[in-house]
Amino acid sequence: LRGNRIGAEGSGRVVEAVRELTSLASLNLRDNNIRAEGSGRVAEAVREMTSLTSLDLGYNRIRDEGAGSVAEAVRELTSLTSL
């Protein structure tokens, strides 16, 4: 889903859809105009994605607030090897 500029609303919809995919290993949301609000939604979803090994949120505008919520969420994901 890289480079689609989905923003906060779109990121919320995407993560709601993929959070049910328990065997998903990689989620690429790079360059999607996701800001702090959208990254919070991503953080909520990835907490439940225990098989996720790669999460790419590069080239978004999540800033400090958004980065904090993502950091909290991924701290619990022992399967994650790439961020």
Coordinates of C-alpha atoms in Angstrom, one line a residue:
L1 CA 0.0 0.0 0.0
R2 CA 3.0 2.2 -0.4
G3 CA 2.6 5.7 -1.8
N4 CA -1.2 5.9 -1.9
R5 CA -1.5 9.0 0.3
I6 CA -4.4 7.5 2.3
G7 CA -4.1 9.8 5.2
A8 CA -5.6 9.4 8.7
E9 CA -9.0 8.2 7.6
G10 CA -7.6 5.8 5.0
S11 CA -5.0 4.4 7.5
G12 CA -7.8 3.7 9.9
R13 CA -9.7 1.7 7.3
V14 CA -6.7 -0.2 6.2
V15 CA -5.6 -1.3 9.7
E16 CA -9.2 -2.3 10.6
A17 CA -9.1 -4.6 7.5
V18 CA -5.7 -6.1 8.0
R19 CA -5.9 -6.6 11.8
E20 CA -8.0 -9.7 11.1
L21 CA -5.1 -11.1 9.0
T22 CA -3.3 -12.8 11.9
S23 CA -0.6 -14.4 9.7
L24 CA 0.3 -11.1 8.0
A25 CA 4.1 -10.7 8.2
S26 CA 4.7 -7.3 6.5
L27 CA 2.8 -4.1 6.4
N28 CA 4.1 -1.3 4.2
L29 CA 2.4 2.1 4.7
R30 CA 5.3 4.1 3.5
D31 CA 4.6 7.6 2.0
N32 CA 0.9 7.7 2.7
N33 CA 0.5 11.1 4.4
I34 CA -0.2 9.5 7.7
R35 CA 0.0 11.9 10.6
A36 CA -0.2 11.5 14.4
E37 CA -3.9 10.6 14.4
G38 CA -3.5 8.0 11.8
S39 CA -0.4 6.5 13.4
G40 CA -2.4 6.1 16.6
R41 CA -4.8 3.9 14.7
V42 CA -2.0 1.9 13.2
A43 CA -0.5 1.4 16.6
E44 CA -3.8 0.1 18.0
A45 CA -4.0 -2.5 15.2
V46 CA -0.4 -3.7 15.2
R47 CA -0.6 -4.6 18.9
E48 CA -2.8 -7.5 17.8
M49 CA -0.7 -8.5 14.8
T50 CA 1.6 -11.0 16.6
S51 CA 3.1 -12.5 13.4
L52 CA 4.2 -9.1 12.0
T53 CA 7.9 -9.0 11.2
S54 CA 8.1 -5.8 9.2
L55 CA 6.3 -2.4 9.5
D56 CA 7.2 0.4 7.2
L57 CA 5.9 3.9 8.1
G58 CA 8.7 5.9 6.5
Y59 CA 8.0 9.2 4.8
N60 CA 4.8 9.9 6.8
R61 CA 4.3 12.9 9.1
I62 CA 3.7 11.1 12.3
R63 CA 5.9 13.4 14.4
D64 CA 6.8 12.8 18.1
E65 CA 3.3 12.1 19.3
G66 CA 2.6 9.5 16.6
A67 CA 6.0 8.0 17.0
G68 CA 5.4 7.5 20.7
S69 CA 2.2 5.6 20.2
V70 CA 3.8 3.4 17.5
A71 CA 6.9 2.8 19.7
E72 CA 4.6 1.6 22.6
A73 CA 2.8 -0.8 20.3
V74 CA 5.8 -2.4 18.7
R75 CA 7.7 -2.8 21.9
E76 CA 5.4 -5.7 22.6
L77 CA 5.9 -7.4 19.2
T78 CA 8.7 -9.9 19.7
S79 CA 8.3 -11.0 16.0
L80 CA 9.1 -7.6 14.6
T81 CA 12.5 -7.5 13.0
S82 CA 12.2 -4.4 10.8
L83 CA 10.7 -1.0 11.5

